[in-house]
Coordinates of C-alpha atoms in Angstrom, one line a residue:
Chain A
M21 CA 42.0 45.3 19.3
I22 CA 40.2 44.0 22.3
D23 CA 42.7 45.8 24.5
L24 CA 41.9 49.0 22.7
V25 CA 38.2 48.6 23.5
F26 CA 38.8 47.6 27.1
A27 CA 41.5 50.1 27.9
P28 CA 39.1 53.0 28.7
L29 CA 37.0 50.6 30.7
Y30 CA 39.9 49.7 32.9
R31 CA 40.3 53.4 33.4
V32 CA 36.7 53.5 34.5
L33 CA 37.4 50.7 36.9
E34 CA 40.4 52.6 38.4
L35 CA 38.2 55.6 38.8
W36 CA 35.6 53.5 40.5
Y37 CA 38.2 52.2 43.0
W38 CA 39.2 55.7 43.7
L39 CA 35.6 56.7 44.3
M40 CA 35.1 53.8 46.7
I41 CA 38.3 54.7 48.5
Q42 CA 37.1 58.3 48.9
L43 CA 33.8 57.0 50.2
H44 CA 35.6 54.8 52.6
G45 CA 37.6 57.8 53.8
L46 CA 34.3 59.7 54.4
T47 CA 32.3 57.0 56.0
G48 CA 34.8 54.5 57.4
M49 CA 32.5 51.7 56.5
E50 CA 34.2 48.3 57.0
I51 CA 32.7 46.9 53.8
L52 CA 34.5 49.5 51.8
D53 CA 38.0 48.7 53.2
P54 CA 40.5 49.2 50.4
S55 CA 42.0 45.8 50.9
F56 CA 38.7 44.3 49.6
T57 CA 38.9 45.5 46.0
F58 CA 37.0 42.4 44.9
L59 CA 34.0 43.9 46.8
Y60 CA 34.5 47.2 44.9
R61 CA 34.2 45.2 41.7
A62 CA 31.3 43.2 42.9
I63 CA 29.4 46.4 43.8
L64 CA 30.2 47.9 40.4
M65 CA 28.9 44.8 38.6
G66 CA 25.9 44.7 40.8
L67 CA 25.1 48.3 39.9
C68 CA 25.5 47.4 36.2
I69 CA 23.1 44.5 36.6
G70 CA 20.7 46.8 38.4
V71 CA 20.5 49.0 35.3
M72 CA 20.3 46.5 32.5
A73 CA 18.3 43.7 34.1
P74 CA 15.2 45.8 34.9
L75 CA 15.6 47.7 31.6
I76 CA 15.3 44.6 29.5
G77 CA 13.0 43.0 32.1
T78 CA 10.4 45.8 31.6
Y79 CA 9.9 44.8 28.0
L80 CA 9.9 41.1 28.8
V81 CA 7.4 41.3 31.7
H82 CA 4.9 43.3 29.7
R83 CA 5.2 40.9 26.8
R84 CA 4.4 38.1 29.2
L85 CA 7.9 36.6 28.8
A86 CA 8.8 36.7 32.4
L87 CA 9.8 33.0 32.2
I88 CA 12.3 33.5 29.4
G89 CA 15.0 34.7 31.8
D90 CA 14.8 31.5 33.8
A91 CA 14.8 29.4 30.6
L92 CA 17.9 31.2 29.3
A93 CA 19.7 31.1 32.7
H94 CA 19.4 27.3 32.8
T95 CA 20.7 27.0 29.2
A96 CA 23.5 29.3 30.1
F97 CA 24.3 26.8 32.9
A98 CA 24.5 24.1 30.2
G99 CA 26.8 26.5 28.4
V100 CA 29.1 26.8 31.4
A101 CA 29.1 23.0 31.7
V102 CA 30.1 22.7 28.0
G103 CA 32.9 25.1 28.6
L104 CA 34.2 23.3 31.7
F105 CA 33.8 20.0 29.9
V106 CA 35.7 21.1 26.8
N107 CA 38.5 22.6 29.0
A108 CA 38.8 19.4 31.0
V109 CA 38.7 17.0 28.1
L110 CA 40.5 18.8 25.4
D111 CA 42.7 21.0 27.5
F112 CA 41.4 24.3 26.2
G113 CA 41.5 27.5 28.2
I114 CA 38.2 28.8 27.1
S115 CA 36.1 30.9 29.5
P116 CA 32.9 29.1 30.6
Y117 CA 31.2 32.4 30.4
L118 CA 31.9 32.6 26.7
T119 CA 30.4 29.2 26.0
A120 CA 27.5 30.2 28.3
V121 CA 26.8 33.3 26.1
V122 CA 26.9 31.3 22.9
V123 CA 24.6 28.5 24.2
A124 CA 22.2 31.0 25.8
M125 CA 22.0 33.0 22.6
I126 CA 21.3 29.9 20.5
A127 CA 18.6 28.9 23.0
A128 CA 17.1 32.4 22.9
L129 CA 16.9 32.4 19.1
A130 CA 15.5 28.9 19.2
I131 CA 12.7 30.0 21.6
E132 CA 11.9 33.0 19.4
L133 CA 11.9 31.0 16.1
I134 CA 9.6 28.3 17.7
S135 CA 7.2 31.0 18.8
E136 CA 7.3 32.7 15.3
A137 CA 6.5 29.4 13.7
T138 CA 3.7 28.6 16.1
D139 CA 2.4 32.2 16.5
V140 CA 2.4 32.0 20.3
Y141 CA 4.9 32.2 23.1
N142 CA 4.1 29.2 25.0
D143 CA 5.4 28.4 28.4
V144 CA 5.5 24.7 27.5
S145 CA 8.3 25.2 25.1
M146 CA 10.2 27.5 27.5
A147 CA 9.8 24.9 30.3
I148 CA 11.2 22.3 27.9
V149 CA 14.2 24.5 27.0
L150 CA 14.7 25.2 30.7
S151 CA 14.7 21.6 31.8
T152 CA 16.9 20.5 28.8
G153 CA 19.5 23.1 29.7
F154 CA 19.7 22.2 33.3
A155 CA 19.7 18.4 32.6
L156 CA 22.4 18.8 29.9
G157 CA 24.5 20.9 32.3
S158 CA 24.1 18.5 35.2
T159 CA 25.0 15.5 33.0
L160 CA 28.2 17.1 31.6
I161 CA 29.3 18.0 35.1
S162 CA 28.6 14.6 36.5
L163 CA 30.8 13.1 33.7
N164 CA 33.7 15.2 35.1
A165 CA 32.8 14.8 38.7
G166 CA 36.4 14.6 39.7
G167 CA 37.6 18.1 38.8
L168 CA 34.5 20.2 38.1
S169 CA 31.9 19.8 40.8
V170 CA 34.1 21.8 43.2
G171 CA 33.7 25.0 41.2
I172 CA 30.1 24.6 40.1
D173 CA 28.6 26.2 43.2
Q174 CA 29.9 29.6 42.0
Y175 CA 27.8 29.3 38.8
L176 CA 24.7 28.0 40.5
F177 CA 24.6 30.6 43.3
G178 CA 27.0 33.3 42.2
N179 CA 29.9 34.5 44.2
L180 CA 30.9 38.1 45.0
S181 CA 34.5 37.2 46.0
T182 CA 35.7 35.6 42.7
V183 CA 35.1 38.7 40.6
A184 CA 38.3 39.4 38.6
P185 CA 39.0 42.9 37.1
F186 CA 38.5 41.4 33.7
D187 CA 35.0 40.2 34.6
A188 CA 34.1 43.6 35.8
V189 CA 35.4 45.3 32.6
V190 CA 33.5 42.8 30.4
L191 CA 30.3 43.4 32.3
L192 CA 30.8 47.2 32.1
A193 CA 31.1 46.8 28.3
L194 CA 28.1 44.6 28.1
C195 CA 26.1 47.1 30.1
L196 CA 27.0 49.9 27.8
V197 CA 26.0 47.8 24.7
V198 CA 22.6 46.8 26.2
V199 CA 21.8 50.3 27.4
A200 CA 22.8 51.9 24.1
T201 CA 20.8 49.3 22.1
V202 CA 17.7 49.9 24.1
V203 CA 18.1 53.7 23.9
V204 CA 18.3 53.5 20.1
A205 CA 15.5 51.0 19.7
R206 CA 13.2 52.3 22.5
N207 CA 10.4 53.5 20.2
Q208 CA 10.2 50.2 18.3
L209 CA 10.6 48.0 21.4
L210 CA 7.8 50.0 23.2
Y211 CA 5.4 49.6 20.2
V212 CA 6.1 45.9 19.8
T213 CA 5.7 45.3 23.5
F214 CA 2.4 47.2 23.8
D215 CA 0.7 46.2 20.6
E216 CA 2.4 43.8 18.3
T217 CA -0.2 43.9 15.5
A218 CA -0.3 47.7 15.3
A219 CA 3.5 47.8 15.4
A220 CA 3.6 45.4 12.4
V221 CA 1.1 47.5 10.6
S222 CA 3.2 50.6 11.3
G223 CA 6.0 49.1 9.3
I224 CA 8.2 47.8 12.2
P225 CA 9.9 44.4 11.5
V226 CA 8.4 42.9 14.6
N227 CA 10.2 39.6 14.4
W228 CA 13.6 41.3 14.3
Y229 CA 12.9 43.3 17.4
N230 CA 11.7 40.2 19.1
R231 CA 14.9 38.4 18.2
L232 CA 16.9 41.5 19.4
L233 CA 15.1 41.4 22.7
V234 CA 15.8 37.7 23.4
V235 CA 19.4 38.1 22.4
L236 CA 19.8 41.0 24.8
T237 CA 18.1 38.9 27.4
A238 CA 20.6 36.2 26.9
L239 CA 23.5 38.7 27.3
V240 CA 22.1 40.1 30.5
V241 CA 21.4 36.7 32.0
V242 CA 25.0 35.5 31.4
G243 CA 26.4 38.8 32.6
A244 CA 24.4 38.7 35.8
M245 CA 25.1 35.0 36.4
Q246 CA 28.4 35.6 38.1
I247 CA 26.9 37.7 40.9
L248 CA 23.5 36.2 41.2
G249 CA 23.9 32.6 40.0
V250 CA 22.0 30.6 37.5
I251 CA 19.0 29.9 39.7
L252 CA 18.3 33.5 40.7
V253 CA 19.4 35.5 37.7
A254 CA 15.9 35.8 36.3
A255 CA 14.7 37.4 39.5
M256 CA 16.4 40.7 38.7
L257 CA 14.7 40.7 35.3
V258 CA 11.2 40.3 36.8
V259 CA 11.0 41.3 40.5
P260 CA 11.9 45.1 40.3
V261 CA 9.7 45.4 37.2
A262 CA 6.8 43.9 39.0
G263 CA 7.3 46.4 41.9
A264 CA 7.6 49.3 39.5
T265 CA 4.4 48.3 37.7
Q266 CA 2.6 48.8 41.0
L267 CA 3.8 52.3 41.4
A268 CA 4.4 53.8 38.0
R269 CA 1.9 55.8 35.9
S270 CA 3.8 56.0 32.7
F271 CA 6.1 53.6 30.9
T272 CA 9.1 55.9 31.3
E273 CA 8.4 56.2 35.0
S274 CA 8.1 52.4 35.3
I275 CA 11.6 51.8 33.8
L276 CA 13.1 54.4 36.1
I277 CA 11.4 53.0 39.2
A278 CA 12.4 49.5 38.3
V279 CA 16.1 50.5 38.0
V280 CA 15.9 52.4 41.3
L281 CA 14.4 49.3 43.0
A282 CA 17.0 47.0 41.5
E283 CA 19.9 49.3 42.6
L284 CA 18.5 49.5 46.1
A285 CA 18.3 45.7 46.2
V286 CA 21.8 45.3 44.9
V287 CA 23.4 47.8 47.4
L288 CA 21.3 46.7 50.4
G289 CA 21.7 43.1 49.4
I290 CA 25.5 43.2 49.2
A291 CA 25.8 45.1 52.5
V292 CA 23.5 42.7 54.3
A293 CA 25.3 39.7 52.8
Y294 CA 28.6 41.1 53.8
Y295 CA 27.8 41.9 57.4
G296 CA 25.7 38.8 57.8
G297 CA 28.2 36.5 56.2
A298 CA 25.7 35.2 53.7
T299 CA 26.0 34.6 49.9
G300 CA 25.4 37.8 48.0
G301 CA 23.0 36.7 45.2
P302 CA 20.2 35.2 47.2
V303 CA 20.3 38.1 49.7
I304 CA 20.0 40.6 46.8
V305 CA 17.0 38.7 45.5
L306 CA 15.4 38.6 48.9
V307 CA 15.8 42.3 49.3
A308 CA 14.3 42.8 45.9
V309 CA 11.3 40.7 46.8
G310 CA 10.9 42.7 50.0
L311 CA 11.0 46.0 48.0
Y312 CA 8.4 44.5 45.7
V313 CA 6.0 43.8 48.6
V314 CA 6.5 47.4 49.9
A315 CA 5.8 48.7 46.3
A316 CA 2.7 46.6 46.0
V317 CA 1.3 47.9 49.3
L318 CA 2.2 51.5 48.4
G319 CA 0.6 51.0 45.0
K320 CA -2.7 49.7 46.5
L321 CA -2.7 52.7 49.0
G322 CA -2.1 55.1 46.1
D323 CA -5.0 53.7 44.1
E324 CA -7.4 54.1 47.1
L325 CA -6.4 57.7 47.4
T326 CA -6.5 58.8 43.8
D327 CA -9.3 56.9 42.2
S328 CA -12.1 59.3 43.4
S329 CA -11.0 62.1 41.1
A330 CA -11.9 60.8 37.6
P331 CA -12.0 63.6 34.9
E332 CA -14.7 63.9 32.4
T333 CA -14.3 62.9 28.7
D334 CA -15.0 65.7 26.3
A335 CA -17.1 65.3 23.2
I336 CA -15.4 63.8 20.1
E337 CA -14.8 66.6 17.6
G338 CA -16.5 65.5 14.4
Chain B
M24 CA -15.4 50.3 -6.6
T25 CA -14.7 47.0 -8.3
M26 CA -16.9 44.1 -8.6
P27 CA -15.3 40.7 -9.5
H28 CA -15.5 39.4 -13.0
T29 CA -18.6 37.4 -13.5
T30 CA -18.8 34.2 -15.3
A31 CA -22.2 32.6 -15.2
A32 CA -22.2 29.2 -13.6
P33 CA -24.6 26.6 -15.1
D34 CA -26.7 26.4 -11.9
A35 CA -26.9 30.1 -11.3
T36 CA -30.2 30.4 -13.1
D37 CA -31.1 33.5 -11.0
V38 CA -28.4 35.6 -12.4
T39 CA -30.1 38.3 -14.3
P40 CA -29.0 40.8 -16.9
D41 CA -27.7 43.2 -14.3
A42 CA -24.8 40.8 -13.7
T43 CA -23.2 43.0 -16.4
D44 CA -23.2 45.8 -13.8
A45 CA -20.8 43.7 -11.9
T46 CA -17.9 44.9 -13.9
P47 CA -18.1 48.7 -13.4
D48 CA -15.8 51.5 -14.1
A49 CA -12.9 50.5 -11.9
T50 CA -10.5 51.0 -14.7
T51 CA -11.1 54.8 -14.5
H52 CA -9.5 54.8 -11.1
P53 CA -5.8 54.1 -11.7
D54 CA -4.5 53.4 -8.2
P55 CA -6.8 51.7 -5.7
V56 CA -5.6 52.1 -2.0
I57 CA -6.5 48.5 -1.4
D58 CA -6.6 45.9 -4.1
L59 CA -7.4 42.3 -3.4
S60 CA -7.6 40.0 -6.3
T61 CA -9.1 36.5 -6.1
V62 CA -7.7 36.0 -2.6
T63 CA -8.0 32.6 -0.9
F64 CA -6.7 32.0 2.5
G65 CA -7.1 29.3 5.2
Y66 CA -5.3 28.7 8.5
T67 CA -6.0 25.0 8.0
A68 CA -7.1 23.1 4.8
T69 CA -10.6 24.7 5.1
P70 CA -10.4 28.2 3.6
V71 CA -11.5 31.1 5.7
L72 CA -11.6 33.3 2.7
E73 CA -12.3 32.1 -0.8
D74 CA -11.8 33.9 -4.0
V75 CA -12.3 37.4 -2.5
S76 CA -11.8 40.3 -4.8
L77 CA -12.1 43.8 -3.5
A78 CA -10.7 47.2 -4.4
V79 CA -11.0 50.4 -2.4
D80 CA -10.2 53.7 -4.1
P81 CA -8.8 56.8 -2.4
G82 CA -11.4 58.7 -0.5
E83 CA -13.8 55.8 -0.1
Y84 CA -15.6 54.9 3.1
A85 CA -16.3 51.2 3.2
A86 CA -17.6 48.9 5.9
V87 CA -17.0 45.2 6.0
V88 CA -19.8 43.3 7.7
G89 CA -20.4 39.6 8.3
P90 CA -21.1 37.2 11.1
N91 CA -18.6 35.8 13.5
G92 CA -16.1 33.5 11.8
S93 CA -16.9 35.1 8.4
G94 CA -13.3 35.9 7.8
K95 CA -13.6 39.7 8.4
S96 CA -10.6 39.9 10.7
T97 CA -8.6 37.7 8.4
L98 CA -9.5 39.9 5.4
L99 CA -8.1 42.8 7.4
K100 CA -4.9 41.0 8.1
I101 CA -4.4 40.3 4.5
V102 CA -5.2 43.9 3.5
L103 CA -2.6 45.1 6.1
G104 CA 0.0 42.6 4.9
L105 CA 0.1 40.7 8.2
V106 CA -0.8 37.5 6.5
T107 CA 0.0 36.3 3.0
P108 CA -2.9 34.9 0.9
D109 CA -2.6 31.2 -0.2
A110 CA -3.8 32.3 -3.6
G111 CA -4.5 35.6 -5.3
S112 CA -2.8 38.9 -4.6
A113 CA -3.1 41.7 -2.1
R114 CA -1.8 45.2 -2.8
L115 CA -1.7 48.3 -0.7
F116 CA -1.1 51.6 -2.4
G117 CA 0.0 49.7 -5.4
E118 CA 2.6 47.6 -3.6
P119 CA 2.3 44.0 -2.5
S120 CA 0.8 44.3 1.0
R121 CA 3.2 41.9 2.6
S122 CA 6.2 44.0 1.7
F123 CA 4.5 47.3 2.1
D124 CA 6.3 49.0 4.9
N125 CA 5.4 52.7 4.8
G126 CA 3.5 52.6 8.1
A127 CA 3.0 56.3 8.0
R128 CA 0.3 55.9 5.4
I129 CA -1.8 53.5 7.5
G130 CA -3.6 54.2 10.7
Y131 CA -4.8 51.1 12.4
V132 CA -7.3 50.8 15.3
P133 CA -7.2 47.2 16.7
Q134 CA -9.9 45.4 18.6
H135 CA -9.2 46.8 22.0
A136 CA -8.6 43.4 23.6
D137 CA -5.4 43.1 21.6
A138 CA -3.1 45.5 23.4
A139 CA -1.2 44.9 26.7
V140 CA -3.5 47.1 28.7
G141 CA -2.0 45.9 32.0
M142 CA 1.2 47.8 31.2
P143 CA 1.9 51.0 33.0
I144 CA 1.6 53.4 30.1
T145 CA -0.3 56.7 29.8
V146 CA -2.8 57.7 27.1
R147 CA -0.3 60.2 25.8
E148 CA 2.4 57.5 25.5
V149 CA 0.0 55.3 23.6
V150 CA -1.0 58.1 21.2
K151 CA 2.7 58.9 20.8
M152 CA 3.2 55.6 19.1
G153 CA 1.2 56.9 16.2
R154 CA 4.2 59.2 15.4
F155 CA 6.8 56.3 15.5
P156 CA 6.5 55.6 11.7
H157 CA 7.4 59.3 11.2
V158 CA 10.2 59.6 13.6
G159 CA 11.9 56.2 13.4
V160 CA 14.6 56.0 16.1
R161 CA 14.6 59.7 16.9
G162 CA 12.7 61.3 19.7
L163 CA 9.5 63.2 19.1
S164 CA 9.9 66.8 18.1
D165 CA 7.7 69.6 19.5
A166 CA 5.7 69.5 16.3
D167 CA 5.2 65.7 16.7
W168 CA 4.0 66.3 20.3
D169 CA 1.6 69.0 19.0
V170 CA 0.1 66.4 16.6
V171 CA -0.2 63.9 19.5
D172 CA -1.9 66.4 21.8
A173 CA -4.3 67.6 19.0
A174 CA -5.3 63.9 18.4
I175 CA -6.0 63.4 22.1
E176 CA -8.0 66.6 22.0
T177 CA -10.0 65.5 19.0
V178 CA -11.2 62.3 20.7
G179 CA -12.1 64.3 23.8
M180 CA -9.5 62.7 26.0
A181 CA -7.5 65.7 27.1
G182 CA -8.4 65.2 30.7
F183 CA -7.0 61.7 30.6
A184 CA -3.7 62.3 28.8
T185 CA -1.6 61.3 31.8
R186 CA -3.8 58.5 33.0
R187 CA -2.7 54.9 32.8
I188 CA -4.5 53.1 30.0
G189 CA -5.5 50.3 32.3
E190 CA -7.5 52.7 34.5
L191 CA -9.8 53.6 31.6
S192 CA -13.2 52.2 30.6
G193 CA -13.4 50.3 27.4
G194 CA -14.8 53.2 25.5
Q195 CA -12.2 55.6 26.8
R196 CA -9.4 53.2 25.9
Q197 CA -10.8 52.8 22.4
R198 CA -10.8 56.6 22.0
A199 CA -7.1 56.5 22.9
F200 CA -6.4 53.9 20.1
I201 CA -8.4 56.1 17.7
A202 CA -6.2 59.0 18.7
R203 CA -3.1 57.0 18.1
A204 CA -4.3 56.2 14.5
L205 CA -5.1 59.9 14.0
A206 CA -1.7 61.0 15.3
G207 CA -0.2 59.0 12.4
E208 CA -1.8 61.4 9.9
A209 CA -2.3 58.5 7.6
D210 CA -4.0 58.3 4.2
L211 CA -5.8 55.1 5.1
L212 CA -7.6 54.4 8.3
V213 CA -8.4 50.7 9.1
L214 CA -10.5 49.9 12.1
D215 CA -11.3 46.5 13.5
E216 CA -14.7 46.7 15.3
P217 CA -13.7 50.0 16.8
T218 CA -16.8 50.6 18.8
V219 CA -17.0 47.4 20.8
G220 CA -17.5 48.3 24.4
V221 CA -18.0 52.0 23.6
D222 CA -21.0 53.8 25.1
V223 CA -23.8 54.8 22.8
E224 CA -23.3 58.6 22.7
S225 CA -19.6 58.1 22.0
V226 CA -20.4 55.7 19.1
E227 CA -22.4 58.4 17.5
A228 CA -19.8 61.0 18.0
F229 CA -17.1 58.6 16.8
Y230 CA -18.9 58.0 13.5
D231 CA -19.3 61.7 13.1
L232 CA -15.6 62.0 13.5
L233 CA -15.0 59.3 10.8
D234 CA -17.4 61.2 8.5
A235 CA -15.4 64.4 9.0
L236 CA -12.1 62.6 8.3
N237 CA -13.5 61.0 5.2
E238 CA -14.7 64.4 4.0
D239 CA -11.1 65.6 4.4
G240 CA -10.1 62.8 2.0
M241 CA -9.1 60.0 4.2
T242 CA -9.9 56.5 3.0
I243 CA -11.7 54.5 5.6
V244 CA -12.2 50.8 5.9
L245 CA -13.8 49.4 9.0
I246 CA -15.1 46.1 10.2
E247 CA -18.2 46.5 12.2
H248 CA -21.0 44.3 13.5
D249 CA -23.2 47.1 14.5
L250 CA -25.1 47.4 11.3
G251 CA -27.1 50.4 12.3
A252 CA -23.9 52.4 12.6
V253 CA -22.6 51.2 9.4
T254 CA -25.6 51.9 7.3
D255 CA -26.0 55.4 8.7
H256 CA -22.4 56.4 7.8
A257 CA -20.5 54.2 5.4
E258 CA -21.0 54.8 1.6
R259 CA -20.3 51.2 0.7
V260 CA -20.9 47.9 2.4
V261 CA -19.0 44.7 1.8
C262 CA -20.8 41.8 3.2
L263 CA -18.5 38.9 3.8
N264 CA -19.0 35.3 4.7
R265 CA -16.0 33.4 3.4
T266 CA -16.8 34.9 0.0
V267 CA -18.0 38.4 -0.8
R268 CA -21.8 38.1 -0.5
F269 CA -22.6 41.7 -1.3
D270 CA -20.6 44.7 -2.4
G271 CA -22.3 47.9 -3.2
P272 CA -23.6 51.2 -2.1
T273 CA -25.2 51.2 1.4
E274 CA -28.7 52.0 0.0
A275 CA -28.7 48.9 -2.1
F276 CA -27.5 46.9 0.8
L277 CA -30.4 48.2 3.0
G278 CA -32.9 47.0 0.5
S279 CA -31.4 43.6 0.1
D280 CA -31.5 40.5 2.2
A281 CA -27.8 39.9 1.7
F282 CA -27.3 40.5 5.4
A283 CA -29.7 37.8 6.4
R284 CA -28.1 35.3 3.9
A285 CA -24.6 35.9 5.2
F286 CA -25.6 35.9 8.8
G287 CA -27.7 32.7 8.4
A288 CA -31.2 32.4 9.7
T289 CA -30.8 34.8 12.5
V290 CA -33.0 37.6 11.1
G291 CA -36.7 36.9 11.3
G292 CA -38.8 36.2 8.2
I293 CA -36.1 35.0 5.8
E294 CA -35.1 31.6 7.1
R295 CA -36.0 30.0 3.9
A296 CA -33.7 32.1 1.8
A297 CA -30.9 31.8 4.3
S298 CA -30.9 28.0 4.6
G299 CA -31.6 27.4 1.0
D300 CA -29.5 29.9 -0.9
A301 CA -26.7 30.7 1.4
S302 CA -25.6 27.1 1.8
G303 CA -25.9 26.5 -1.9
G304 CA -24.0 29.6 -2.6
G305 CA -21.1 28.4 -0.5
D306 CA -20.2 25.8 -3.1
A307 CA -20.4 28.2 -6.0
S308 CA -17.6 30.7 -6.7
G309 CA -17.7 33.9 -4.9
D310 CA -18.1 35.9 -8.1
D311 CA -21.4 34.3 -8.9
D312 CA -22.5 34.7 -5.4
A313 CA -21.8 38.4 -5.4
S314 CA -23.7 39.0 -8.5
F315 CA -26.5 36.9 -7.2
E316 CA -26.8 39.1 -4.2
R317 CA -27.0 42.1 -6.4
T318 CA -29.9 40.5 -8.1
A319 CA -31.5 39.8 -4.8
A320 CA -30.8 43.4 -3.9
S321 CA -32.8 44.8 -6.8
G322 CA -35.6 42.3 -6.1
G323 CA -35.8 43.6 -2.6
D324 CA -36.1 47.1 -3.8
R325 CA -39.1 46.3 -5.9
E326 CA -40.9 44.7 -2.9

């Protein structure tokens, strides 16, 4: 069953390799050398993250939920620790990413349900969830210090070179699910984001869309963790969106600009990291922040130039 | 219009024969748009609303007035089904408000501070949301966009259609929200202090627009603290301060001192009435209070 779903995605992956090899043939860039297929996969995963993180992040940022990505990333870290712990103690072969998804989704729904019960999203509860997740993860890992601490860096900071074909295919599937869900629910998500009360009046089940959004966030966070690492994964949800907000006039435009900024950060970041011999995730985030600064400056300049031409309001037609 | 059932309390000696008027011909209107029956609600143990009964029939134009903290906004939330009453029942178009989900029948204009105005979103995108109850998960058709553009045109914002909502003045932004409600082509328009922050000329034009919509058969309920605007335009005034202090035609309200009672001793010349009767009335049931205000209203007319 799972093979049936993933088979076409493996074909996509093959096609991607072929495209990269063609690109290498054209440009001769060292980074695209066919002997580094792990980098091909890392680039593909980076591009997927560059689509879905700012897509979800746009709704989060404008709901003032920028912190939730951080909170979920740290609970996902606890999930990774749970997976590693269970594997070590009980001799299971469960993927730590799977336990990370489960734990992050539970945390996401917990945050959402707390906020529904108290009527506010408060950063205090998110800070508590964040700390709990990280503390729990660290504790579990310290209990297994012998075998586990070796591999933990890859979850904390991400690692471009450990990306297996299966990981790439899973992320590709995840990306399709997230994008398709947002495309279907875009009207409702927009209304709930902009004006929750009016959305509720218009018959939208606001709480369900909020739950959907946090669950999608949990998926994106865990998906992006492998490349970016726990500590920086939230940056891709927030930084490109913040940059796009400076430049965009319309909401549609802001999503498109955020995706473009994120993709630029991914591509430039991976290239810089490769040639500079640095870790990929942090460099991607630094590039994203650099792009944000450029966007903020451009946005300010744009405001100065356009604000003089205010149109007139017409009379209200009674 | 419906007045609550009146049962004379022992201490309500001022209740006069016209208390019988308090049970009017509501039964001749089969389906009120809004029907609140003995609604009580509190966020804490202290009720914000107590024993409020109110029915609004199709085509009515009613204004809810009252001082800050009088429960106006809470009343609106109950009417719209955003909040469930602790006691009593709330119905919208004959269905329980809480489970009513035909958003296409309600146009809602929030207090403008409520929305995320920092978002990069254009006036047209905001007004577009008014069509969402009609289109669901589909995109807007050309006909939907025509409705959107016509609504923008109606509120005189055509020149601002592609502007970011955050760049607008308070009044312009409010026009956009009104356009969004219009784009929904609803049967009932509910407005929560719609003219806060709107310039004077626009307020006048805005009320003219509401008049025109009402003439076309739309039911309008608004919360307003600008009494001048209300009394010039609304047919019916509901004065609220935890309980319904007055409910009747605008002319009767103008002649009464119900406003001063509900708002406390803030209006010159009637401090005595406000401090004496209003505080006493707070302990009595809302029904008695409402009829009492009616008495006061007719007394005011004679003077």
